[in-house]
Amino acid sequence: MMLAANLSRMTAGPAMTLWAQAHGSFWLPPQGSTTAGAVDTIFNLIFWISAFFFALIVSLLIFFVVRYRRREGVEPGKTASHNLALELTWSAIPFALVVLIFYQSVIVYMDVRTAPREAYEIRVIGQKWKWSFRYPNGYVDENLHVPVGEPVRLLMTSKDVIHSLSIPDFRLKMDLVPGRDTKTWFNAVQPGTHDLYCTEYCGTGHSSMLASVIVHPSGQFKTWLEGAANFLDTMAPAEAGELLVQRRGCLQCHKMDGSRLIGPSFKGIFGEQHRFTDGSSVLVDENYIRQSILEPSAKIRESYRDEMPTYLGILSDDEIDAIIAYIKSLK
Ligand code: CUA
């Protein structure tokens, strides 16, 4: 982190740094994290080297085509077979540039990959097609809330296919792989909201697999987390259930208005008779809803497919009670 910060300080004055943090540049978004400046510096370094050589090579090409074109009545002269000095120069300069790019990139890459030991850890779970962020006190939110000016480590995994977490303002991108934990980290420089995307094509709902990063002002993150974690105690069960249905990804597949999505609608189902793919049927009650959440493959409703992931170990009993209360309230 130190080295990355030094690198961006070397190449940009404090006023430019502030401007870039708030507005970004012509083609890059605002620099929302402590490492964003160093990443941009390398991007700009590589970009301008490429632009310079593109211009040089294309202009020489055009110049040579015009200057040495074949003319009527002029015999082609003898061509030089080699020129040692020239060949050494055009090998040494690119070699030096590549070593420079490698050296700068390794320094920044090490910083971006290595979280400070004291970092605040948030568990990230990706699943089709929803993000879940679990805080150290067990609270889960569908958006990523973080304190400003503190290193935050994301410990990530996927429930189904490969997803990829990307926060462009933080210059951050890391895959989530089923059955494996991946890590990344950042330190947000100012309070505000940033976009978070899935950048690995993961199926039908990929483009709607979005979340926000909310950077809380100094000292306010703890208060927010305590307040948010208490919602089961402070709200009526049906209201808490509605919040859970929004937060835990149910809405990616279920609608509340009677129309079908990937799964059936929840509207008015309590007390209905449902038929299943194996020909059996059951009355929708508390036990059936609980089983559908914990063992979704046990009973597959007729004309639907076995697609729902289990919420066993993800939703607590109290949370499932709240969701049942909400489904009951949908008349
Ligand atoms: Cu998850 Cu794309």
mmCIF file of C-alpha atoms and ligand atoms in Angstrom:
data_model
loop_
_atom_site.group_PDB
_atom_site.id
_atom_site.type_symbol
_atom_site.label_atom_id
_atom_site.label_comp_id
_atom_site.label_asym_id
_atom_site.label_seq_id
_atom_site.Cartn_x
_atom_site.Cartn_y
_atom_site.Cartn_z
ATOM 1 C CA MET A 1 0.000 0.000 0.000
ATOM 2 C CA MET A 2 2.825 2.358 0.889
ATOM 3 C CA LEU A 3 4.562 1.766 -2.412
ATOM 4 C CA ALA A 4 1.371 2.152 -4.414
ATOM 5 C CA ALA A 5 0.577 5.404 -2.647
ATOM 6 C CA ASN A 6 4.110 6.666 -3.326
ATOM 7 C CA LEU A 7 3.856 5.787 -6.982
ATOM 8 C CA SER A 8 0.647 7.761 -7.448
ATOM 9 C CA ARG A 9 2.082 10.668 -5.431
ATOM 10 C CA MET A 10 5.152 10.748 -7.653
ATOM 11 C CA THR A 11 3.082 11.083 -10.774
ATOM 12 C CA ALA A 12 0.250 13.375 -9.634
ATOM 13 C CA GLY A 13 0.064 16.422 -7.408
ATOM 14 C CA PRO A 14 -2.364 16.545 -4.437
ATOM 15 C CA ALA A 15 -4.861 18.692 -6.366
ATOM 16 C CA MET A 16 -4.875 16.245 -9.284
ATOM 17 C CA THR A 17 -5.298 13.347 -6.862
ATOM 18 C CA LEU A 18 -8.373 14.966 -5.291
ATOM 19 C CA TRP A 19 -9.843 15.689 -8.713
ATOM 20 C CA ALA A 20 -9.283 12.074 -9.829
ATOM 21 C CA GLN A 21 -10.865 10.717 -6.632
ATOM 22 C CA ALA A 22 -14.021 12.715 -7.245
ATOM 23 C CA HIS A 23 -14.328 12.701 -11.042
ATOM 24 C CA GLY A 24 -11.931 10.189 -12.557
ATOM 25 C CA SER A 25 -10.378 10.997 -15.898
ATOM 26 C CA PHE A 26 -11.552 11.074 -19.504
ATOM 27 C CA TRP A 27 -11.894 7.266 -19.689
ATOM 28 C CA LEU A 28 -11.568 6.103 -16.081
ATOM 29 C CA PRO A 29 -14.206 6.338 -13.317
ATOM 30 C CA PRO A 30 -13.546 8.163 -9.996
ATOM 31 C CA GLN A 31 -10.725 6.731 -7.879
ATOM 32 C CA GLY A 32 -12.645 5.433 -4.846
ATOM 33 C CA SER A 33 -9.912 3.390 -3.150
ATOM 34 C CA THR A 34 -6.341 3.885 -1.948
ATOM 35 C CA THR A 35 -4.928 1.654 -4.697
ATOM 36 C CA ALA A 36 -6.959 3.093 -7.604
ATOM 37 C CA GLY A 37 -4.419 5.868 -8.295
ATOM 38 C CA ALA A 38 -1.510 3.425 -8.665
ATOM 39 C CA VAL A 39 -3.553 1.171 -10.982
ATOM 40 C CA ASP A 40 -4.436 4.175 -13.154
ATOM 41 C CA THR A 41 -0.796 5.268 -13.278
ATOM 42 C CA ILE A 42 0.188 1.918 -14.779
ATOM 43 C CA PHE A 43 -2.762 2.014 -17.161
ATOM 44 C CA ASN A 44 -1.687 5.486 -18.331
ATOM 45 C CA LEU A 45 1.975 4.456 -18.586
ATOM 46 C CA ILE A 46 1.131 1.496 -20.843
ATOM 47 C CA PHE A 47 -1.404 3.505 -22.795
ATOM 48 C CA TRP A 48 0.963 6.385 -23.616
ATOM 49 C CA ILE A 49 3.854 4.052 -24.489
ATOM 50 C CA SER A 50 1.516 2.229 -26.894
ATOM 51 C CA ALA A 51 0.171 5.486 -28.315
ATOM 52 C CA PHE A 52 3.705 6.830 -28.888
ATOM 53 C CA PHE A 53 4.897 3.705 -30.732
ATOM 54 C CA PHE A 54 1.684 3.470 -32.723
ATOM 55 C CA ALA A 55 2.170 7.034 -33.956
ATOM 56 C CA LEU A 56 5.899 6.497 -34.626
ATOM 57 C CA ILE A 57 5.451 3.238 -36.552
ATOM 58 C CA VAL A 58 2.479 4.412 -38.612
ATOM 59 C CA SER A 59 4.157 7.714 -39.601
ATOM 60 C CA LEU A 60 7.416 5.958 -40.559
ATOM 61 C CA LEU A 61 5.396 3.441 -42.543
ATOM 62 C CA ILE A 62 3.622 6.175 -44.507
ATOM 63 C CA PHE A 63 6.878 8.113 -44.959
ATOM 64 C CA PHE A 64 8.736 5.042 -46.309
ATOM 65 C CA VAL A 65 5.894 4.090 -48.625
ATOM 66 C CA VAL A 66 5.976 7.537 -50.221
ATOM 67 C CA ARG A 67 9.755 8.044 -50.160
ATOM 68 C CA TYR A 68 10.826 4.633 -51.454
ATOM 69 C CA ARG A 69 7.937 3.757 -53.739
ATOM 70 C CA ARG A 70 8.806 2.236 -57.109
ATOM 71 C CA ARG A 71 9.030 4.891 -59.821
ATOM 72 C CA GLU A 72 9.060 4.708 -63.631
ATOM 73 C CA GLY A 73 12.639 4.573 -64.942
ATOM 74 C CA VAL A 74 14.325 4.336 -61.521
ATOM 75 C CA GLU A 75 16.090 1.040 -60.770
ATOM 76 C CA PRO A 76 15.823 -0.235 -57.171
ATOM 77 C CA GLY A 77 19.152 0.421 -55.342
ATOM 78 C CA LYS A 78 21.095 -2.048 -53.183
ATOM 79 C CA THR A 79 19.379 -2.769 -49.826
ATOM 80 C CA ALA A 80 21.339 -2.949 -46.554
ATOM 81 C CA SER A 81 21.302 -6.499 -45.127
ATOM 82 C CA HIS A 82 21.705 -5.437 -41.487
ATOM 83 C CA ASN A 83 22.692 -2.598 -39.156
ATOM 84 C CA LEU A 84 24.034 -3.649 -35.763
ATOM 85 C CA ALA A 85 23.598 -0.309 -33.965
ATOM 86 C CA LEU A 86 20.009 0.062 -35.160
ATOM 87 C CA GLU A 87 19.108 -3.512 -34.234
ATOM 88 C CA LEU A 88 20.601 -3.164 -30.757
ATOM 89 C CA THR A 89 18.670 0.083 -30.216
ATOM 90 C CA TRP A 90 15.297 -1.316 -31.247
ATOM 91 C CA SER A 91 15.853 -4.332 -29.007
ATOM 92 C CA ALA A 92 17.206 -2.484 -25.954
ATOM 93 C CA ILE A 93 14.530 0.249 -25.757
ATOM 94 C CA PRO A 94 11.503 -2.111 -25.810
ATOM 95 C CA PHE A 95 13.329 -4.416 -23.362
ATOM 96 C CA ALA A 96 13.850 -1.528 -20.917
ATOM 97 C CA LEU A 97 10.200 -0.455 -21.298
ATOM 98 C CA VAL A 98 8.892 -3.975 -20.674
ATOM 99 C CA VAL A 99 11.086 -4.289 -17.563
ATOM 100 C CA LEU A 100 9.762 -0.917 -16.315
ATOM 101 C CA ILE A 101 6.133 -1.979 -16.871
ATOM 102 C CA PHE A 102 6.771 -5.324 -15.153
ATOM 103 C CA TYR A 103 8.503 -3.697 -12.169
ATOM 104 C CA GLN A 104 5.769 -1.094 -11.591
ATOM 105 C CA SER A 105 3.009 -3.690 -12.087
ATOM 106 C CA VAL A 106 4.498 -6.175 -9.615
ATOM 107 C CA ILE A 107 4.700 -3.500 -6.902
ATOM 108 C CA VAL A 108 1.068 -2.499 -7.392
ATOM 109 C CA TYR A 109 -0.135 -6.091 -7.835
ATOM 110 C CA MET A 110 1.435 -7.113 -4.506
ATOM 111 C CA ASP A 111 -0.339 -4.219 -2.779
ATOM 112 C CA VAL A 112 -3.675 -5.016 -4.398
ATOM 113 C CA ARG A 113 -3.395 -8.730 -3.496
ATOM 114 C CA THR A 114 -2.151 -8.382 0.099
ATOM 115 C CA ALA A 115 -4.700 -7.151 2.610
ATOM 116 C CA PRO A 116 -3.380 -5.410 5.735
ATOM 117 C CA ARG A 117 -3.575 -7.818 8.685
ATOM 118 C CA GLU A 118 -6.013 -5.658 10.682
ATOM 119 C CA ALA A 119 -8.537 -5.507 7.801
ATOM 120 C CA TYR A 120 -12.263 -5.765 8.603
ATOM 121 C CA GLU A 121 -13.549 -9.004 7.088
ATOM 122 C CA ILE A 122 -16.824 -9.340 5.203
ATOM 123 C CA ARG A 123 -18.024 -12.677 3.758
ATOM 124 C CA VAL A 124 -19.299 -12.453 0.187
ATOM 125 C CA ILE A 125 -21.530 -15.129 -1.316
ATOM 126 C CA GLY A 126 -22.436 -15.062 -4.978
ATOM 127 C CA GLN A 127 -25.312 -17.128 -6.325
ATOM 128 C CA LYS A 128 -27.544 -16.972 -9.357
ATOM 129 C CA TRP A 129 -28.224 -13.964 -9.415
ATOM 130 C CA LYS A 130 -27.668 -12.184 -6.205
ATOM 131 C CA TRP A 131 -24.957 -10.909 -3.908
ATOM 132 C CA SER A 132 -24.994 -11.549 -0.148
ATOM 133 C CA PHE A 133 -22.665 -9.746 2.237
ATOM 134 C CA ARG A 134 -22.340 -11.258 5.717
ATOM 135 C CA TYR A 135 -20.901 -9.072 8.479
ATOM 136 C CA PRO A 136 -18.961 -10.366 11.510
ATOM 137 C CA ASN A 137 -22.102 -10.152 13.720
ATOM 138 C CA GLY A 138 -24.011 -12.502 11.373
ATOM 139 C CA TYR A 139 -26.121 -9.830 9.674
ATOM 140 C CA VAL A 140 -26.575 -10.279 5.915
ATOM 141 C CA ASP A 141 -27.290 -7.458 3.479
ATOM 142 C CA GLU A 142 -27.757 -7.373 -0.300
ATOM 143 C CA ASN A 143 -25.478 -4.337 -0.540
ATOM 144 C CA LEU A 144 -21.888 -3.912 0.572
ATOM 145 C CA HIS A 145 -21.669 -1.438 3.476
ATOM 146 C CA VAL A 146 -18.183 -0.415 4.599
ATOM 147 C CA PRO A 147 -16.527 2.175 6.834
ATOM 148 C CA VAL A 148 -14.506 4.938 5.188
ATOM 149 C CA GLY A 149 -10.703 4.950 5.537
ATOM 150 C CA GLU A 150 -10.417 1.394 6.899
ATOM 151 C CA PRO A 151 -9.069 -1.628 5.061
ATOM 152 C CA VAL A 152 -11.829 -4.138 4.261
ATOM 153 C CA ARG A 153 -11.109 -7.722 3.253
ATOM 154 C CA LEU A 154 -13.666 -9.633 1.183
ATOM 155 C CA LEU A 155 -13.642 -13.392 1.696
ATOM 156 C CA MET A 156 -15.669 -14.731 -1.206
ATOM 157 C CA THR A 157 -17.218 -17.909 -2.547
ATOM 158 C CA SER A 158 -19.975 -18.969 -4.916
ATOM 159 C CA LYS A 159 -22.937 -21.287 -4.344
ATOM 160 C CA ASP A 160 -23.286 -22.389 -7.952
ATOM 161 C CA VAL A 161 -21.259 -21.149 -10.938
ATOM 162 C CA ILE A 162 -18.319 -18.747 -11.286
ATOM 163 C CA HIS A 163 -19.244 -15.143 -10.622
ATOM 164 C CA SER A 164 -16.891 -12.188 -10.535
ATOM 165 C CA LEU A 165 -17.080 -9.228 -8.200
ATOM 166 C CA SER A 166 -16.135 -5.943 -9.779
ATOM 167 C CA ILE A 167 -16.140 -2.440 -8.289
ATOM 168 C CA PRO A 168 -14.828 -0.197 -11.088
ATOM 169 C CA ASP A 169 -14.396 2.852 -8.817
ATOM 170 C CA PHE A 170 -12.063 0.800 -6.606
ATOM 171 C CA ARG A 171 -10.264 -0.793 -9.630
ATOM 172 C CA LEU A 172 -11.203 -4.132 -8.093
ATOM 173 C CA LYS A 173 -12.134 -7.426 -9.756
ATOM 174 C CA MET A 174 -11.981 -10.949 -8.346
ATOM 175 C CA ASP A 175 -13.694 -14.213 -9.267
ATOM 176 C CA LEU A 176 -15.955 -16.176 -6.919
ATOM 177 C CA VAL A 177 -15.462 -19.894 -7.434
ATOM 178 C CA PRO A 178 -17.729 -22.648 -6.057
ATOM 179 C CA GLY A 179 -15.993 -24.779 -3.421
ATOM 180 C CA ARG A 180 -13.136 -22.357 -2.982
ATOM 181 C CA ASP A 181 -12.496 -19.118 -1.069
ATOM 182 C CA THR A 182 -11.029 -16.169 -2.917
ATOM 183 C CA LYS A 183 -9.917 -12.940 -1.278
ATOM 184 C CA THR A 184 -9.563 -9.324 -2.183
ATOM 185 C CA TRP A 185 -9.418 -6.059 -0.264
ATOM 186 C CA PHE A 186 -9.784 -2.297 -0.552
ATOM 187 C CA ASN A 187 -9.712 0.872 1.508
ATOM 188 C CA ALA A 188 -12.387 3.398 0.481
ATOM 189 C CA VAL A 189 -11.140 6.987 0.458
ATOM 190 C CA GLN A 190 -14.385 8.922 0.917
ATOM 191 C CA PRO A 191 -18.042 8.405 1.925
ATOM 192 C CA GLY A 192 -20.437 7.783 -0.954
ATOM 193 C CA THR A 193 -22.010 5.112 -3.137
ATOM 194 C CA HIS A 194 -20.339 3.005 -5.830
ATOM 195 C CA ASP A 195 -21.614 0.396 -8.292
ATOM 196 C CA LEU A 196 -20.784 -3.280 -7.871
ATOM 197 C CA TYR A 197 -21.163 -5.648 -10.830
ATOM 198 C CA CYS A 198 -20.902 -9.321 -11.663
ATOM 199 C CA THR A 199 -18.420 -9.478 -14.541
ATOM 200 C CA GLU A 200 -18.500 -13.192 -15.314
ATOM 201 C CA TYR A 201 -21.343 -14.333 -17.566
ATOM 202 C CA CYS A 202 -23.336 -16.562 -15.192
ATOM 203 C CA GLY A 203 -26.676 -17.158 -16.942
ATOM 204 C CA THR A 204 -30.058 -15.535 -17.602
ATOM 205 C CA GLY A 205 -29.945 -13.043 -14.723
ATOM 206 C CA HIS A 206 -26.266 -12.066 -15.070
ATOM 207 C CA SER A 207 -26.969 -8.492 -16.111
ATOM 208 C CA SER A 208 -29.206 -7.931 -13.086
ATOM 209 C CA MET A 209 -26.612 -9.284 -10.629
ATOM 210 C CA LEU A 210 -25.862 -5.831 -9.247
ATOM 211 C CA ALA A 211 -25.315 -4.238 -5.856
ATOM 212 C CA SER A 212 -24.186 -0.956 -4.343
ATOM 213 C CA VAL A 213 -21.149 -0.230 -2.215
ATOM 214 C CA ILE A 214 -22.143 2.217 0.515
ATOM 215 C CA VAL A 215 -19.157 3.869 2.182
ATOM 216 C CA HIS A 216 -20.270 5.183 5.575
ATOM 217 C CA PRO A 217 -18.772 8.395 7.008
ATOM 218 C CA SER A 218 -16.254 8.076 9.810
ATOM 219 C CA GLY A 219 -17.736 6.557 12.991
ATOM 220 C CA GLN A 220 -21.181 5.816 11.489
ATOM 221 C CA PHE A 221 -20.628 2.297 10.171
ATOM 222 C CA LYS A 222 -20.876 0.553 13.585
ATOM 223 C CA THR A 223 -24.133 2.342 14.417
ATOM 224 C CA TRP A 224 -25.582 1.419 11.038
ATOM 225 C CA LEU A 225 -24.587 -2.241 11.438
ATOM 226 C CA GLU A 226 -26.119 -2.556 14.915
ATOM 227 C CA GLY A 227 -29.365 -0.924 13.778
ATOM 228 C CA ALA A 228 -29.587 -3.014 10.603
ATOM 229 C CA ALA A 229 -28.888 -6.291 12.420
ATOM 230 C CA ASN A 230 -31.829 -5.752 14.811
ATOM 231 C CA PHE A 231 -34.586 -5.695 12.205
ATOM 232 C CA LEU A 232 -36.057 -9.070 13.239
ATOM 233 C CA ASP A 233 -36.627 -7.714 16.777
ATOM 234 C CA THR A 234 -37.842 -4.280 15.816
ATOM 235 C CA MET A 235 -40.188 -5.023 12.904
ATOM 236 C CA ALA A 236 -43.459 -6.964 12.591
ATOM 237 C CA PRO A 237 -42.716 -10.520 11.302
ATOM 238 C CA ALA A 238 -44.461 -9.999 7.952
ATOM 239 C CA GLU A 239 -42.557 -6.745 7.345
ATOM 240 C CA ALA A 240 -39.263 -8.355 8.327
ATOM 241 C CA GLY A 241 -40.158 -11.229 5.985
ATOM 242 C CA GLU A 242 -40.718 -8.815 3.095
ATOM 243 C CA LEU A 243 -37.271 -7.312 3.717
ATOM 244 C CA LEU A 244 -35.702 -10.786 3.806
ATOM 245 C CA VAL A 245 -37.376 -11.794 0.539
ATOM 246 C CA GLN A 246 -35.837 -8.691 -1.083
ATOM 247 C CA ARG A 247 -32.438 -9.090 0.538
ATOM 248 C CA ARG A 248 -31.855 -12.795 0.181
ATOM 249 C CA GLY A 249 -32.443 -13.127 -3.519
ATOM 250 C CA CYS A 250 -35.964 -14.636 -3.570
ATOM 251 C CA LEU A 251 -37.128 -11.921 -5.983
ATOM 252 C CA GLN A 252 -34.668 -13.068 -8.627
ATOM 253 C CA CYS A 253 -36.998 -16.027 -9.285
ATOM 254 C CA HIS A 254 -40.318 -15.358 -7.502
ATOM 255 C CA LYS A 255 -42.803 -12.555 -8.040
ATOM 256 C CA MET A 256 -45.429 -11.364 -5.576
ATOM 257 C CA ASP A 257 -48.117 -10.387 -8.097
ATOM 258 C CA GLY A 258 -49.379 -13.783 -9.285
ATOM 259 C CA SER A 259 -47.225 -14.000 -12.450
ATOM 260 C CA ARG A 260 -44.598 -16.704 -12.921
ATOM 261 C CA LEU A 261 -40.882 -16.024 -13.237
ATOM 262 C CA ILE A 262 -38.339 -18.857 -12.908
ATOM 263 C CA GLY A 263 -40.330 -20.032 -9.876
ATOM 264 C CA PRO A 264 -43.997 -19.599 -8.979
ATOM 265 C CA SER A 265 -45.444 -16.401 -7.496
ATOM 266 C CA PHE A 266 -45.991 -16.213 -3.710
ATOM 267 C CA LYS A 267 -49.268 -14.323 -3.996
ATOM 268 C CA GLY A 268 -52.195 -16.080 -2.311
ATOM 269 C CA ILE A 269 -50.475 -19.488 -2.231
ATOM 270 C CA PHE A 270 -51.008 -20.077 1.488
ATOM 271 C CA GLY A 271 -53.827 -22.624 1.885
ATOM 272 C CA GLU A 272 -53.817 -23.551 -1.837
ATOM 273 C CA GLN A 273 -53.509 -27.129 -3.071
ATOM 274 C CA HIS A 274 -50.275 -27.566 -5.069
ATOM 275 C CA ARG A 275 -49.556 -30.444 -7.463
ATOM 276 C CA PHE A 276 -46.001 -31.701 -7.933
ATOM 277 C CA THR A 277 -44.033 -33.225 -10.794
ATOM 278 C CA ASP A 278 -44.281 -36.706 -9.207
ATOM 279 C CA GLY A 279 -48.102 -36.513 -9.293
ATOM 280 C CA SER A 280 -48.592 -35.996 -5.550
ATOM 281 C CA SER A 281 -50.108 -32.858 -4.058
ATOM 282 C CA VAL A 282 -50.137 -31.006 -0.754
ATOM 283 C CA LEU A 283 -51.831 -28.075 0.991
ATOM 284 C CA VAL A 284 -49.510 -25.075 1.286
ATOM 285 C CA ASP A 285 -48.871 -24.574 5.008
ATOM 286 C CA GLU A 286 -45.969 -23.522 7.260
ATOM 287 C CA ASN A 287 -44.242 -26.916 7.012
ATOM 288 C CA TYR A 288 -44.413 -27.034 3.228
ATOM 289 C CA ILE A 289 -42.941 -23.507 2.904
ATOM 290 C CA ARG A 290 -40.176 -24.339 5.386
ATOM 291 C CA GLN A 291 -39.332 -27.526 3.469
ATOM 292 C CA SER A 292 -39.338 -25.667 0.145
ATOM 293 C CA ILE A 293 -36.766 -23.219 1.532
ATOM 294 C CA LEU A 294 -34.502 -25.811 3.165
ATOM 295 C CA GLU A 295 -34.940 -28.752 0.749
ATOM 296 C CA PRO A 296 -36.124 -27.163 -2.486
ATOM 297 C CA SER A 297 -35.675 -30.368 -4.494
ATOM 298 C CA ALA A 298 -38.005 -32.431 -2.265
ATOM 299 C CA LYS A 299 -41.222 -31.250 -3.947
ATOM 300 C CA ILE A 300 -41.080 -29.684 -7.413
ATOM 301 C CA ARG A 301 -44.243 -27.904 -8.413
ATOM 302 C CA GLU A 302 -45.861 -29.095 -11.629
ATOM 303 C CA SER A 303 -44.611 -27.264 -14.777
ATOM 304 C CA TYR A 304 -41.556 -25.860 -12.945
ATOM 305 C CA ARG A 305 -37.966 -27.086 -12.914
ATOM 306 C CA ASP A 306 -35.734 -28.138 -10.029
ATOM 307 C CA GLU A 307 -33.614 -24.962 -9.995
ATOM 308 C CA MET A 308 -33.758 -23.452 -6.537
ATOM 309 C CA PRO A 309 -30.646 -23.564 -4.320
ATOM 310 C CA THR A 310 -31.096 -24.617 -0.691
ATOM 311 C CA TYR A 311 -31.165 -21.996 2.041
ATOM 312 C CA LEU A 312 -30.115 -24.524 4.682
ATOM 313 C CA GLY A 313 -27.573 -22.814 6.934
ATOM 314 C CA ILE A 314 -28.221 -19.496 5.194
ATOM 315 C CA LEU A 315 -31.580 -18.500 6.710
ATOM 316 C CA SER A 316 -32.116 -18.935 10.454
ATOM 317 C CA ASP A 317 -35.361 -20.366 11.901
ATOM 318 C CA ASP A 318 -36.448 -16.858 12.938
ATOM 319 C CA GLU A 319 -35.837 -15.588 9.437
ATOM 320 C CA ILE A 320 -37.824 -18.449 7.879
ATOM 321 C CA ASP A 321 -40.684 -17.727 10.342
ATOM 322 C CA ALA A 322 -40.674 -14.108 9.166
ATOM 323 C CA ILE A 323 -40.782 -15.165 5.499
ATOM 324 C CA ILE A 324 -43.679 -17.546 6.219
ATOM 325 C CA ALA A 325 -45.513 -14.682 7.967
ATOM 326 C CA TYR A 326 -44.943 -12.525 4.879
ATOM 327 C CA ILE A 327 -46.163 -15.196 2.433
ATOM 328 C CA LYS A 328 -49.273 -15.695 4.611
ATOM 329 C CA SER A 329 -49.962 -11.954 4.426
ATOM 330 C CA LEU A 330 -49.969 -11.931 0.582
ATOM 331 C CA LYS A 331 -53.649 -12.321 -0.212
HETATM 332 CU CU1 CUA B 1 -22.970 -13.654 -11.547
HETATM 333 CU CU2 CUA B 1 -22.658 -12.886 -13.753
#
